[in-house]
Amino acid sequence: MKSFVLVRGLYDTLDLFSEEVEAGLKEMGYGTFVFDAVNPGKGLQDLLSLQVTKGIAAVIAFNNLAWNLGTKEGGNLWEAMGVPYVDILMDHPFHFDRILQGLPENSHLFVVDRRHADYVERYYPNIRHVHFLPHAGCKNAIAALTQPDGRQSGKMENISGNSEARNACYALPPVDGDRDIDVLYAGALSRVLIEQLIPDFDSITAFDGAAFSGRCLDRLISEPSLTTEEVIREELKNVGLKSLSPEEERTYITDFRFLDGFAVSFYRENAVRNLVTHGLHVTTLGLGWEICDWADNPNLTLGGKVSAKEVFSYMKRSKVVLSTQTWFKAGAHDRIFNGMLSGAAVVTDTSDYLQDIFDSTQCVQYSLKDTGRLYERVSALLGADGAREEMAARGQQETLARHTWLNRAEELVSALEKADA
């Protein structure tokens, strides 16, 4: 059986996802090889030897890592080796415009939102294989935290049978444990970082870039069911650009993609502020919260930046994990699945995909336009231990059965096999 190569080494969150996929592939019986993106030359000979001795089924990378490794002749390494390059995007494709235009010819692009797949098919005809692969929960990392001595007793590589049977062997945090955090929001407030993506409006001659941005952002905030690209396309028509080519559309959307981050930050801040100003205690993780003009509210605890795996320790201690999507309209954020695996009740803004996979007994879903009722819903959960713990247990069970990276590894392999058939 051929082995899979996993690219790691630059970002702890992406490495965590890669480790979970690797564990899933091993449970399926595949061999794996980790390729260091920081020192690619170090493992190159071993990589070539693996191709000769066992064969490589595919290279799996997150957010384009090592996509452009070259040969001495100036070609792409993965194309030269005849190895499929699997690129799993955790963010919207418009953040990777230049890279997506030049991906290896034998690439398979996996995106975490169905609308992202539509976007790629519209603007990147060079990418022949585009697949929807939702976010998932990190059961290995979370199960490891349940062991006082740090042993990963949750890792059950020798268990045979289907994924549901194997997943059932993982010891996850109890939903009724010692939970001293009422509400946790694990995510940075990125509006300050987004500012560096704002283009030079003076360089835009077809229309007033600043005024255009203001109108688009107003639309996104007032109509949060729309995607950023939908709003930008509509507003381009409103300024008289009604017959743009796909390439011209894509260029404008890429230039104004910063609007997506501002909309995300607006609703992220709005959700947390709504709770703390109504008297509920919220702990935040990540940078940016300290600059809010309400950051001194006594109901807010600033946890600061922590590592990807440390987030799970906080989730284990939380009664409620609060989430807002990264403007996913047909996908889901990983904090939803990880919150459930950690034994917390999850409250999140909804999406088409989330409505398909979870019901009201497994999590609380709300519309961004209905944030005013968020306090009532979270307060009701905190005030009813039994109901909250039952919801947490149902969410944990459903995620463990169908939404771990083992499940996604199986879906990924199936997609590759279908493409080869």
PDB file of N, CA and C in Angstrom, residues 60-108:
ATOM      1  N   ILE A  60      -0.053  15.662   1.270  1.00  0.00           N
ATOM      2  CA  ILE A  60      -1.154  16.388   1.905  1.00  0.00           C
ATOM      3  C   ILE A  60      -0.593  17.589   2.655  1.00  0.00           C
ATOM      4  N   ALA A  61      -1.042  18.776   2.269  1.00  0.00           N
ATOM      5  CA  ALA A  61      -0.577  20.010   2.893  1.00  0.00           C
ATOM      6  C   ALA A  61      -1.764  20.897   3.222  1.00  0.00           C
ATOM      7  N   PHE A  62      -1.612  21.720   4.240  1.00  0.00           N
ATOM      8  CA  PHE A  62      -2.625  22.706   4.602  1.00  0.00           C
ATOM      9  C   PHE A  62      -2.162  24.088   4.167  1.00  0.00           C
ATOM     10  N   ASN A  63      -3.063  24.853   3.595  1.00  0.00           N
ATOM     11  CA  ASN A  63      -2.795  26.228   3.168  1.00  0.00           C
ATOM     12  C   ASN A  63      -1.537  26.333   2.310  1.00  0.00           C
ATOM     13  N   ASN A  64      -1.415  25.423   1.349  1.00  0.00           N
ATOM     14  CA  ASN A  64      -0.424  25.519   0.270  1.00  0.00           C
ATOM     15  C   ASN A  64       1.024  25.250   0.681  1.00  0.00           C
ATOM     16  N   LEU A  65       1.274  24.700   1.846  1.00  0.00           N
ATOM     17  CA  LEU A  65       2.655  24.468   2.257  1.00  0.00           C
ATOM     18  C   LEU A  65       3.393  23.621   1.222  1.00  0.00           C
ATOM     19  N   ALA A  66       4.590  24.076   0.842  1.00  0.00           N
ATOM     20  CA  ALA A  66       5.491  23.363  -0.068  1.00  0.00           C
ATOM     21  C   ALA A  66       4.889  23.138  -1.452  1.00  0.00           C
ATOM     22  N   TRP A  67       3.955  23.976  -1.845  1.00  0.00           N
ATOM     23  CA  TRP A  67       3.293  23.789  -3.149  1.00  0.00           C
ATOM     24  C   TRP A  67       4.236  24.005  -4.320  1.00  0.00           C
ATOM     25  N   ASN A  68       5.250  24.872  -4.135  1.00  0.00           N
ATOM     26  CA  ASN A  68       6.088  25.276  -5.267  1.00  0.00           C
ATOM     27  C   ASN A  68       7.513  24.760  -5.178  1.00  0.00           C
ATOM     28  N   LEU A  69       7.733  23.636  -4.496  1.00  0.00           N
ATOM     29  CA  LEU A  69       9.071  23.057  -4.482  1.00  0.00           C
ATOM     30  C   LEU A  69       9.476  22.717  -5.915  1.00  0.00           C
ATOM     31  N   GLY A  70      10.716  23.061  -6.261  1.00  0.00           N
ATOM     32  CA  GLY A  70      11.140  22.887  -7.633  1.00  0.00           C
ATOM     33  C   GLY A  70      12.170  21.794  -7.828  1.00  0.00           C
ATOM     34  N   THR A  71      12.374  21.446  -9.075  1.00  0.00           N
ATOM     35  CA  THR A  71      13.426  20.504  -9.468  1.00  0.00           C
ATOM     36  C   THR A  71      14.622  21.291  -9.995  1.00  0.00           C
ATOM     37  N   LYS A  72      15.716  20.604 -10.207  1.00  0.00           N
ATOM     38  CA  LYS A  72      16.902  21.267 -10.755  1.00  0.00           C
ATOM     39  C   LYS A  72      16.626  21.840 -12.139  1.00  0.00           C
ATOM     40  N   GLU A  73      15.701  21.228 -12.839  1.00  0.00           N
ATOM     41  CA  GLU A  73      15.376  21.680 -14.193  1.00  0.00           C
ATOM     42  C   GLU A  73      14.390  22.847 -14.194  1.00  0.00           C
ATOM     43  N   GLY A  74      13.914  23.229 -13.008  1.00  0.00           N
ATOM     44  CA  GLY A  74      13.007  24.364 -12.919  1.00  0.00           C
ATOM     45  C   GLY A  74      11.541  24.010 -12.909  1.00  0.00           C
ATOM     46  N   GLY A  75      11.210  22.721 -12.907  1.00  0.00           N
ATOM     47  CA  GLY A  75       9.817  22.311 -12.858  1.00  0.00           C
ATOM     48  C   GLY A  75       9.314  22.168 -11.437  1.00  0.00           C
ATOM     49  N   ASN A  76       8.069  21.767 -11.316  1.00  0.00           N
ATOM     50  CA  ASN A  76       7.479  21.537 -10.002  1.00  0.00           C
ATOM     51  C   ASN A  76       7.802  20.119  -9.541  1.00  0.00           C
ATOM     52  N   LEU A  77       8.259  19.990  -8.302  1.00  0.00           N
ATOM     53  CA  LEU A  77       8.692  18.681  -7.785  1.00  0.00           C
ATOM     54  C   LEU A  77       7.572  17.652  -7.823  1.00  0.00           C
ATOM     55  N   TRP A  78       6.378  18.049  -7.391  1.00  0.00           N
ATOM     56  CA  TRP A  78       5.276  17.081  -7.302  1.00  0.00           C
ATOM     57  C   TRP A  78       4.812  16.646  -8.688  1.00  0.00           C
ATOM     58  N   GLU A  79       4.853  17.573  -9.625  1.00  0.00           N
ATOM     59  CA  GLU A  79       4.507  17.196 -10.998  1.00  0.00           C
ATOM     60  C   GLU A  79       5.558  16.249 -11.567  1.00  0.00           C
ATOM     61  N   ALA A  80       6.832  16.560 -11.298  1.00  0.00           N
ATOM     62  CA  ALA A  80       7.913  15.718 -11.811  1.00  0.00           C
ATOM     63  C   ALA A  80       7.850  14.308 -11.235  1.00  0.00           C
ATOM     64  N   MET A  81       7.424  14.194  -9.971  1.00  0.00           N
ATOM     65  CA  MET A  81       7.330  12.878  -9.333  1.00  0.00           C
ATOM     66  C   MET A  81       6.035  12.150  -9.690  1.00  0.00           C
ATOM     67  N   GLY A  82       5.104  12.862 -10.300  1.00  0.00           N
ATOM     68  CA  GLY A  82       3.820  12.260 -10.611  1.00  0.00           C
ATOM     69  C   GLY A  82       2.976  11.990  -9.387  1.00  0.00           C
ATOM     70  N   VAL A  83       3.166  12.804  -8.350  1.00  0.00           N
ATOM     71  CA  VAL A  83       2.461  12.614  -7.076  1.00  0.00           C
ATOM     72  C   VAL A  83       1.365  13.670  -6.938  1.00  0.00           C
ATOM     73  N   PRO A  84       0.117  13.277  -6.672  1.00  0.00           N
ATOM     74  CA  PRO A  84      -0.946  14.271  -6.466  1.00  0.00           C
ATOM     75  C   PRO A  84      -0.626  15.176  -5.276  1.00  0.00           C
ATOM     76  N   TYR A  85      -0.840  16.470  -5.470  1.00  0.00           N
ATOM     77  CA  TYR A  85      -0.636  17.432  -4.392  1.00  0.00           C
ATOM     78  C   TYR A  85      -2.010  17.796  -3.826  1.00  0.00           C
ATOM     79  N   VAL A  86      -2.262  17.403  -2.584  1.00  0.00           N
ATOM     80  CA  VAL A  86      -3.524  17.676  -1.897  1.00  0.00           C
ATOM     81  C   VAL A  86      -3.356  18.939  -1.059  1.00  0.00           C
ATOM     82  N   ASP A  87      -4.110  19.956  -1.397  1.00  0.00           N
ATOM     83  CA  ASP A  87      -4.027  21.246  -0.713  1.00  0.00           C
ATOM     84  C   ASP A  87      -5.345  21.481   0.024  1.00  0.00           C
ATOM     85  N   ILE A  88      -5.294  21.503   1.356  1.00  0.00           N
ATOM     86  CA  ILE A  88      -6.493  21.713   2.168  1.00  0.00           C
ATOM     87  C   ILE A  88      -6.476  23.160   2.670  1.00  0.00           C
ATOM     88  N   LEU A  89      -7.400  23.973   2.187  1.00  0.00           N
ATOM     89  CA  LEU A  89      -7.451  25.380   2.578  1.00  0.00           C
ATOM     90  C   LEU A  89      -8.329  25.561   3.809  1.00  0.00           C
ATOM     91  N   MET A  90      -7.765  26.147   4.839  1.00  0.00           N
ATOM     92  CA  MET A  90      -8.517  26.451   6.052  1.00  0.00           C
ATOM     93  C   MET A  90      -9.177  27.830   5.989  1.00  0.00           C
ATOM     94  N   ASP A  91      -8.788  28.630   4.996  1.00  0.00           N
ATOM     95  CA  ASP A  91      -9.296  29.992   4.859  1.00  0.00           C
ATOM     96  C   ASP A  91      -9.891  30.167   3.465  1.00  0.00           C
ATOM     97  N   HIS A  92     -10.519  31.311   3.252  1.00  0.00           N
ATOM     98  CA  HIS A  92     -11.159  31.567   1.965  1.00  0.00           C
ATOM     99  C   HIS A  92     -10.117  31.566   0.846  1.00  0.00           C
ATOM    100  N   PRO A  93     -10.451  31.009  -0.307  1.00  0.00           N
ATOM    101  CA  PRO A  93      -9.488  30.966  -1.419  1.00  0.00           C
ATOM    102  C   PRO A  93      -8.986  32.333  -1.865  1.00  0.00           C
ATOM    103  N   PHE A  94      -9.767  33.406  -1.652  1.00  0.00           N
ATOM    104  CA  PHE A  94      -9.291  34.702  -2.145  1.00  0.00           C
ATOM    105  C   PHE A  94      -8.065  35.209  -1.387  1.00  0.00           C
ATOM    106  N   HIS A  95      -7.695  34.553  -0.308  1.00  0.00           N
ATOM    107  CA  HIS A  95      -6.457  34.912   0.380  1.00  0.00           C
ATOM    108  C   HIS A  95      -5.232  34.297  -0.293  1.00  0.00           C
ATOM    109  N   PHE A  96      -5.443  33.426  -1.268  1.00  0.00           N
ATOM    110  CA  PHE A  96      -4.327  32.693  -1.880  1.00  0.00           C
ATOM    111  C   PHE A  96      -4.353  32.821  -3.403  1.00  0.00           C
ATOM    112  N   ASP A  97      -4.710  33.979  -3.891  1.00  0.00           N
ATOM    113  CA  ASP A  97      -4.947  34.162  -5.321  1.00  0.00           C
ATOM    114  C   ASP A  97      -3.745  33.767  -6.178  1.00  0.00           C
ATOM    115  N   ARG A  98      -2.592  34.313  -5.897  1.00  0.00           N
ATOM    116  CA  ARG A  98      -1.416  34.038  -6.726  1.00  0.00           C
ATOM    117  C   ARG A  98      -1.062  32.563  -6.700  1.00  0.00           C
ATOM    118  N   ILE A  99      -1.145  31.957  -5.519  1.00  0.00           N
ATOM    119  CA  ILE A  99      -0.781  30.547  -5.391  1.00  0.00           C
ATOM    120  C   ILE A  99      -1.754  29.663  -6.157  1.00  0.00           C
ATOM    121  N   LEU A 100      -3.041  29.946  -6.039  1.00  0.00           N
ATOM    122  CA  LEU A 100      -4.031  29.103  -6.701  1.00  0.00           C
ATOM    123  C   LEU A 100      -3.895  29.166  -8.221  1.00  0.00           C
ATOM    124  N   GLN A 101      -3.410  30.284  -8.727  1.00  0.00           N
ATOM    125  CA  GLN A 101      -3.196  30.376 -10.172  1.00  0.00           C
ATOM    126  C   GLN A 101      -2.044  29.483 -10.632  1.00  0.00           C
ATOM    127  N   GLY A 102      -1.159  29.126  -9.699  1.00  0.00           N
ATOM    128  CA  GLY A 102       0.021  28.372 -10.094  1.00  0.00           C
ATOM    129  C   GLY A 102       0.169  27.022  -9.430  1.00  0.00           C
ATOM    130  N   LEU A 103      -0.911  26.487  -8.841  1.00  0.00           N
ATOM    131  CA  LEU A 103      -0.827  25.177  -8.193  1.00  0.00           C
ATOM    132  C   LEU A 103      -0.355  24.111  -9.183  1.00  0.00           C
ATOM    133  N   PRO A 104       0.329  23.072  -8.682  1.00  0.00           N
ATOM    134  CA  PRO A 104       0.733  21.978  -9.567  1.00  0.00           C
ATOM    135  C   PRO A 104      -0.460  21.441 -10.354  1.00  0.00           C
ATOM    136  N   GLU A 105      -0.196  21.006 -11.564  1.00  0.00           N
ATOM    137  CA  GLU A 105      -1.268  20.547 -12.443  1.00  0.00           C
ATOM    138  C   GLU A 105      -2.037  19.373 -11.854  1.00  0.00           C
ATOM    139  N   ASN A 106      -1.344  18.559 -11.055  1.00  0.00           N
ATOM    140  CA  ASN A 106      -1.987  17.369 -10.481  1.00  0.00           C
ATOM    141  C   ASN A 106      -2.524  17.631  -9.077  1.00  0.00           C
ATOM    142  N   SER A 107      -2.966  18.856  -8.820  1.00  0.00           N
ATOM    143  CA  SER A 107      -3.460  19.223  -7.490  1.00  0.00           C
ATOM    144  C   SER A 107      -4.905  18.791  -7.283  1.00  0.00           C
ATOM    145  N   HIS A 108      -5.208  18.502  -6.014  1.00  0.00           N
ATOM    146  CA  HIS A 108      -6.582  18.333  -5.548  1.00  0.00           C
ATOM    147  C   HIS A 108      -6.774  19.376  -4.450  1.00  0.00           C
TER     148      HIS A 108
END
